[in-house]
mmCIF file of C-alpha atoms in Angstrom:
data_model
loop_
_atom_site.group_PDB
_atom_site.id
_atom_site.type_symbol
_atom_site.label_atom_id
_atom_site.label_comp_id
_atom_site.label_asym_id
_atom_site.label_seq_id
_atom_site.Cartn_x
_atom_site.Cartn_y
_atom_site.Cartn_z
ATOM 1 C CA MET Z 137 6.200 14.119 -19.540
ATOM 2 C CA ASP Z 138 8.601 15.692 -17.088
ATOM 3 C CA PRO Z 139 12.009 13.920 -16.903
ATOM 4 C CA PHE Z 140 11.597 13.350 -13.153
ATOM 5 C CA LEU Z 141 8.216 11.678 -13.684
ATOM 6 C CA ASN Z 142 9.609 9.539 -16.508
ATOM 7 C CA GLU Z 143 12.409 8.356 -14.243
ATOM 8 C CA PHE Z 144 9.995 7.776 -11.358
ATOM 9 C CA GLU Z 145 7.739 5.654 -13.564
ATOM 10 C CA ASP Z 146 10.663 3.662 -14.944
ATOM 11 C CA LYS Z 147 12.066 2.988 -11.476
ATOM 12 C CA PHE Z 148 8.679 2.183 -9.935
ATOM 13 C CA ARG Z 149 7.767 -0.145 -12.785
ATOM 14 C CA ALA Z 150 11.156 -1.892 -12.538
ATOM 15 C CA GLY Z 151 10.931 -2.323 -8.760
ATOM 16 C CA PHE Z 152 7.254 -3.081 -8.241
ATOM 17 C CA LEU Z 153 6.910 -6.422 -10.016
ATOM 18 C CA PRO Z 154 9.925 -8.158 -8.417
ATOM 19 C CA ASP Z 155 8.988 -6.824 -4.964
ATOM 20 C CA LEU Z 156 5.358 -7.817 -5.479
ATOM 21 C CA GLU Z 157 6.297 -11.329 -6.577
ATOM 22 C CA GLN Z 158 8.701 -11.748 -3.639
ATOM 23 C CA THR Z 159 5.970 -10.646 -1.238
ATOM 24 C CA LEU Z 160 3.288 -12.816 -2.876
ATOM 25 C CA GLN Z 161 5.663 -15.785 -2.633
ATOM 26 C CA GLU Z 162 5.893 -15.254 1.138
ATOM 27 C CA MET Z 163 2.097 -15.031 1.446
ATOM 28 C CA GLN Z 164 1.044 -17.709 -1.022
ATOM 29 C CA HIS Z 165 -0.563 -19.973 1.588
ATOM 30 C CA GLU Z 166 -2.654 -17.146 3.052
ATOM 31 C CA LYS Z 167 -5.413 -14.842 1.721
ATOM 32 C CA VAL Z 168 -4.028 -11.421 0.754
ATOM 33 C CA TYR Z 169 -6.527 -8.623 1.371
ATOM 34 C CA ALA Z 170 -4.412 -5.450 1.168
ATOM 35 C CA CYS Z 171 -1.365 -4.032 -0.562
ATOM 36 C CA ALA Z 172 -0.351 -0.511 0.414
ATOM 37 C CA PHE Z 173 2.325 1.879 -0.717
ATOM 38 C CA GLY Z 174 3.584 3.966 2.162
ATOM 39 C CA THR Z 175 5.256 7.322 1.967
ATOM 40 C CA ASP Z 176 5.838 10.239 4.294
ATOM 41 C CA SER Z 177 4.466 13.769 4.209
ATOM 42 C CA ASP Z 178 7.567 14.949 2.344
ATOM 43 C CA TRP Z 179 7.197 12.202 -0.310
ATOM 44 C CA ILE Z 180 10.867 11.255 0.004
ATOM 45 C CA THR Z 181 10.384 7.589 0.878
ATOM 46 C CA LEU Z 182 8.327 4.842 -0.687
ATOM 47 C CA PHE Z 183 7.711 1.289 0.478
ATOM 48 C CA MET Z 184 5.238 -1.485 -0.139
ATOM 49 C CA ALA Z 185 3.476 -3.419 2.622
ATOM 50 C CA ALA Z 186 0.881 -6.162 2.377
ATOM 51 C CA ASN Z 187 -1.281 -8.132 4.734
ATOM 52 C CA THR Z 188 -3.320 -11.320 4.792
ATOM 53 C CA GLU Z 189 -6.466 -12.262 6.655
ATOM 54 C CA GLU Z 190 -4.472 -14.854 8.595
ATOM 55 C CA SER Z 191 -1.660 -12.499 9.596
ATOM 56 C CA LEU Z 192 -4.239 -9.882 10.628
ATOM 57 C CA ALA Z 193 -5.995 -12.419 12.875
ATOM 58 C CA ARG Z 194 -2.669 -13.413 14.486
ATOM 59 C CA HIS Z 195 -1.697 -9.768 14.980
ATOM 60 C CA ILE Z 196 -5.042 -8.825 16.526
ATOM 61 C CA ALA Z 197 -4.842 -11.829 18.864
ATOM 62 C CA ARG Z 198 -1.357 -10.686 20.000
ATOM 63 C CA MET Z 199 -2.530 -7.117 20.461
ATOM 64 C CA LYS Z 200 -5.533 -8.302 22.519
ATOM 65 C CA GLU Z 201 -3.202 -10.353 24.742
ATOM 66 C CA GLU Z 202 -1.138 -7.203 25.298
ATOM 67 C CA GLY Z 203 -4.228 -5.095 25.986
ATOM 68 C CA LEU Z 204 -3.687 -3.043 22.841
ATOM 69 C CA CYS Z 205 -6.840 -4.053 20.985
ATOM 70 C CA ASP Z 206 -10.137 -3.777 22.797
ATOM 71 C CA SER Z 207 -12.527 -2.136 20.352
ATOM 72 C CA GLU Z 208 -13.849 -2.321 16.817
ATOM 73 C CA GLN Z 209 -11.934 0.877 16.095
ATOM 74 C CA ASP Z 210 -8.673 -0.807 17.141
ATOM 75 C CA GLU Z 211 -9.401 -3.748 14.836
ATOM 76 C CA ILE Z 212 -10.109 -1.391 11.916
ATOM 77 C CA TYR Z 213 -6.829 0.374 12.635
ATOM 78 C CA TYR Z 214 -4.873 -2.901 12.547
ATOM 79 C CA ARG Z 215 -6.672 -3.922 9.333
ATOM 80 C CA TRP Z 216 -5.838 -0.764 7.400
ATOM 81 C CA ALA Z 217 -2.707 0.826 8.961
ATOM 82 C CA CYS Z 218 0.075 -0.209 6.592
ATOM 83 C CA SER Z 219 2.630 0.288 9.370
ATOM 84 C CA GLU Z 220 0.996 -2.732 11.068
ATOM 85 C CA TYR Z 221 1.205 -4.998 8.010
ATOM 86 C CA GLN Z 222 3.186 -8.174 8.384
ATOM 87 C CA TYR Z 223 4.630 -8.524 4.874
ATOM 88 C CA GLY Z 224 6.813 -6.356 2.697
ATOM 89 C CA GLU Z 225 9.574 -5.276 5.046
ATOM 90 C CA ASP Z 226 12.084 -6.009 2.281
ATOM 91 C CA THR Z 227 10.307 -3.792 -0.246
ATOM 92 C CA HIS Z 228 11.549 -0.346 0.531
ATOM 93 C CA PHE Z 229 12.115 0.733 -3.076
ATOM 94 C CA ASN Z 230 15.463 2.199 -2.003
ATOM 95 C CA HIS Z 231 16.324 3.114 -5.586
ATOM 96 C CA ILE Z 232 13.114 5.184 -5.759
ATOM 97 C CA SER Z 233 13.588 6.775 -2.347
ATOM 98 C CA ARG Z 234 17.034 8.010 -3.456
ATOM 99 C CA LEU Z 235 15.410 9.589 -6.516
ATOM 100 C CA LEU Z 236 12.678 11.204 -4.406
ATOM 101 C CA TYR Z 237 15.132 12.494 -1.833
ATOM 102 C CA ALA Z 238 17.317 14.079 -4.524
ATOM 103 C CA ALA Z 239 14.427 15.812 -6.296
ATOM 104 C CA GLU Z 240 13.654 19.448 -5.680
ATOM 105 C CA ASP Z 241 10.113 20.005 -4.371
ATOM 106 C CA VAL Z 242 9.047 16.389 -4.915
ATOM 107 C CA GLN Z 243 5.654 17.145 -3.320
ATOM 108 C CA HIS Z 244 4.886 19.186 -6.438
ATOM 109 C CA TYR Z 245 4.711 15.850 -8.293
ATOM 110 C CA LYS Z 246 2.604 13.895 -5.793
ATOM 111 C CA ASP Z 247 -0.603 13.825 -7.860
ATOM 112 C CA GLU Z 248 1.266 12.554 -10.910
ATOM 113 C CA MET Z 249 3.156 9.989 -8.806
ATOM 114 C CA ILE Z 250 -0.165 8.699 -7.433
ATOM 115 C CA GLN Z 251 -1.406 8.332 -11.014
ATOM 116 C CA ILE Z 252 1.777 6.490 -12.020
ATOM 117 C CA ILE Z 253 1.592 4.058 -9.101
ATOM 118 C CA ALA Z 254 -2.088 3.400 -9.867
ATOM 119 C CA LYS Z 255 -1.345 2.879 -13.561
ATOM 120 C CA VAL Z 256 1.430 0.363 -12.874
ATOM 121 C CA VAL Z 257 -0.722 -1.558 -10.389
ATOM 122 C CA SER Z 258 -3.694 -1.544 -12.766
ATOM 123 C CA GLU Z 259 -1.539 -2.762 -15.648
ATOM 124 C CA THR Z 260 -0.107 -5.650 -13.618
ATOM 125 C CA PRO Z 261 -1.658 -8.778 -15.127
ATOM 126 C CA ASP Z 262 -4.002 -10.893 -13.017
ATOM 127 C CA GLU Z 263 -1.797 -13.884 -13.861
ATOM 128 C CA VAL Z 264 0.986 -12.519 -11.640
ATOM 129 C CA PHE Z 265 -1.313 -12.821 -8.625
ATOM 130 C CA ALA Z 266 -2.789 -16.144 -9.758
ATOM 131 C CA ARG Z 267 0.697 -17.724 -9.837
ATOM 132 C CA TYR Z 268 0.760 -17.325 -6.061
ATOM 133 C CA GLY Z 269 -2.815 -18.426 -5.412
ATOM 134 C CA GLN Z 270 -4.188 -14.887 -5.141
ATOM 135 C CA SER Z 271 -6.734 -12.856 -7.061
ATOM 136 C CA LYS Z 272 -5.923 -9.233 -7.854
ATOM 137 C CA ALA Z 273 -9.674 -8.462 -7.710
ATOM 138 C CA ASP Z 274 -9.703 -9.493 -4.014
ATOM 139 C CA ILE Z 275 -6.921 -7.108 -2.943
ATOM 140 C CA THR Z 276 -7.420 -3.526 -1.788
ATOM 141 C CA PHE Z 277 -4.580 -1.342 -3.100
ATOM 142 C CA PHE Z 278 -3.950 2.132 -1.697
ATOM 143 C CA ILE Z 279 -1.289 4.716 -0.884
ATOM 144 C CA SER Z 280 -0.866 5.965 2.666
ATOM 145 C CA MET Z 281 1.259 8.399 4.628
ATOM 146 C CA THR Z 282 2.856 7.234 7.815
ATOM 147 C CA ASP Z 283 3.195 10.660 9.433
ATOM 148 C CA ASP Z 284 0.435 12.971 8.289
ATOM 149 C CA ASP Z 285 -3.183 13.770 9.084
ATOM 150 C CA GLU Z 286 -3.811 13.824 5.315
ATOM 151 C CA ALA Z 287 -3.305 10.037 5.151
ATOM 152 C CA GLU Z 288 -7.024 9.202 5.042
ATOM 153 C CA GLU Z 289 -7.622 11.603 2.152
ATOM 154 C CA LEU Z 290 -4.685 10.115 0.222
ATOM 155 C CA GLU Z 291 -5.876 6.564 0.943
ATOM 156 C CA ASN Z 292 -9.385 7.400 -0.256
ATOM 157 C CA GLN Z 293 -8.137 9.155 -3.379
ATOM 158 C CA SER Z 294 -5.765 6.352 -4.348
ATOM 159 C CA VAL Z 295 -7.935 3.308 -3.549
ATOM 160 C CA VAL Z 296 -10.469 4.199 -6.233
ATOM 161 C CA LEU Z 297 -7.705 4.455 -8.833
ATOM 162 C CA MET Z 298 -6.323 0.945 -8.416
ATOM 163 C CA THR Z 299 -8.833 -1.265 -6.618
ATOM 164 C CA GLU Z 300 -11.866 -3.150 -7.900
ATOM 165 C CA SER Z 301 -14.851 -0.840 -7.346
ATOM 166 C CA SER Z 302 -16.812 -2.903 -4.786
ATOM 167 C CA LEU Z 303 -13.688 -3.311 -2.619
ATOM 168 C CA ALA Z 304 -12.884 0.383 -2.982
ATOM 169 C CA SER Z 305 -16.438 1.256 -1.873
ATOM 170 C CA GLU Z 306 -16.077 -0.922 1.231
ATOM 171 C CA PHE Z 307 -12.692 0.634 2.007
ATOM 172 C CA LEU Z 308 -14.177 4.140 1.760
ATOM 173 C CA LYS Z 309 -16.737 3.175 4.438
ATOM 174 C CA ARG Z 310 -14.133 1.707 6.822
ATOM 175 C CA TYR Z 311 -14.625 4.429 9.465
ATOM 176 C CA ASP Z 312 -18.385 4.900 9.062
ATOM 177 C CA GLY Z 313 -20.224 4.540 12.335
ATOM 178 C CA LEU Z 314 -17.104 5.013 14.455
ATOM 179 C CA GLU Z 315 -16.652 8.021 16.644
#
């Protein structure tokens, strides 16, 4: 494997579990439904964000009070836009972002990086989630871009690699029937 990809995998593996456990600790009294890895179109940043059913309900209620949520489409946006997630602000994988920023043509490696992220998530034992009252099988995992029209394609590609198949199928239909 390419030295860059080896280093990326080592750094992601080393950072993911502690950040995941810290985030799960914060959410342990709520029902986690999503865990997303956000990047940008240049692939020079990486962060993790997660959300719970309870935090989503609170957020939607606030947005409705402010007149910023008045349709099913708005609610779907708040459910799946990782920039709206309430947990994970301390999980910016700074050590990985420095690596990505320093790499030449990091976008060349994006497909392999997606595979690495999916592999690490898939290999994370269910017991890690169970310690915090969660079930890995109940969480939709995906990668998203915060600044690119290709985000939906990336989300759809990545969700099937690291999410239980029935949840992934539901995620893939999230915009069906909306105009």
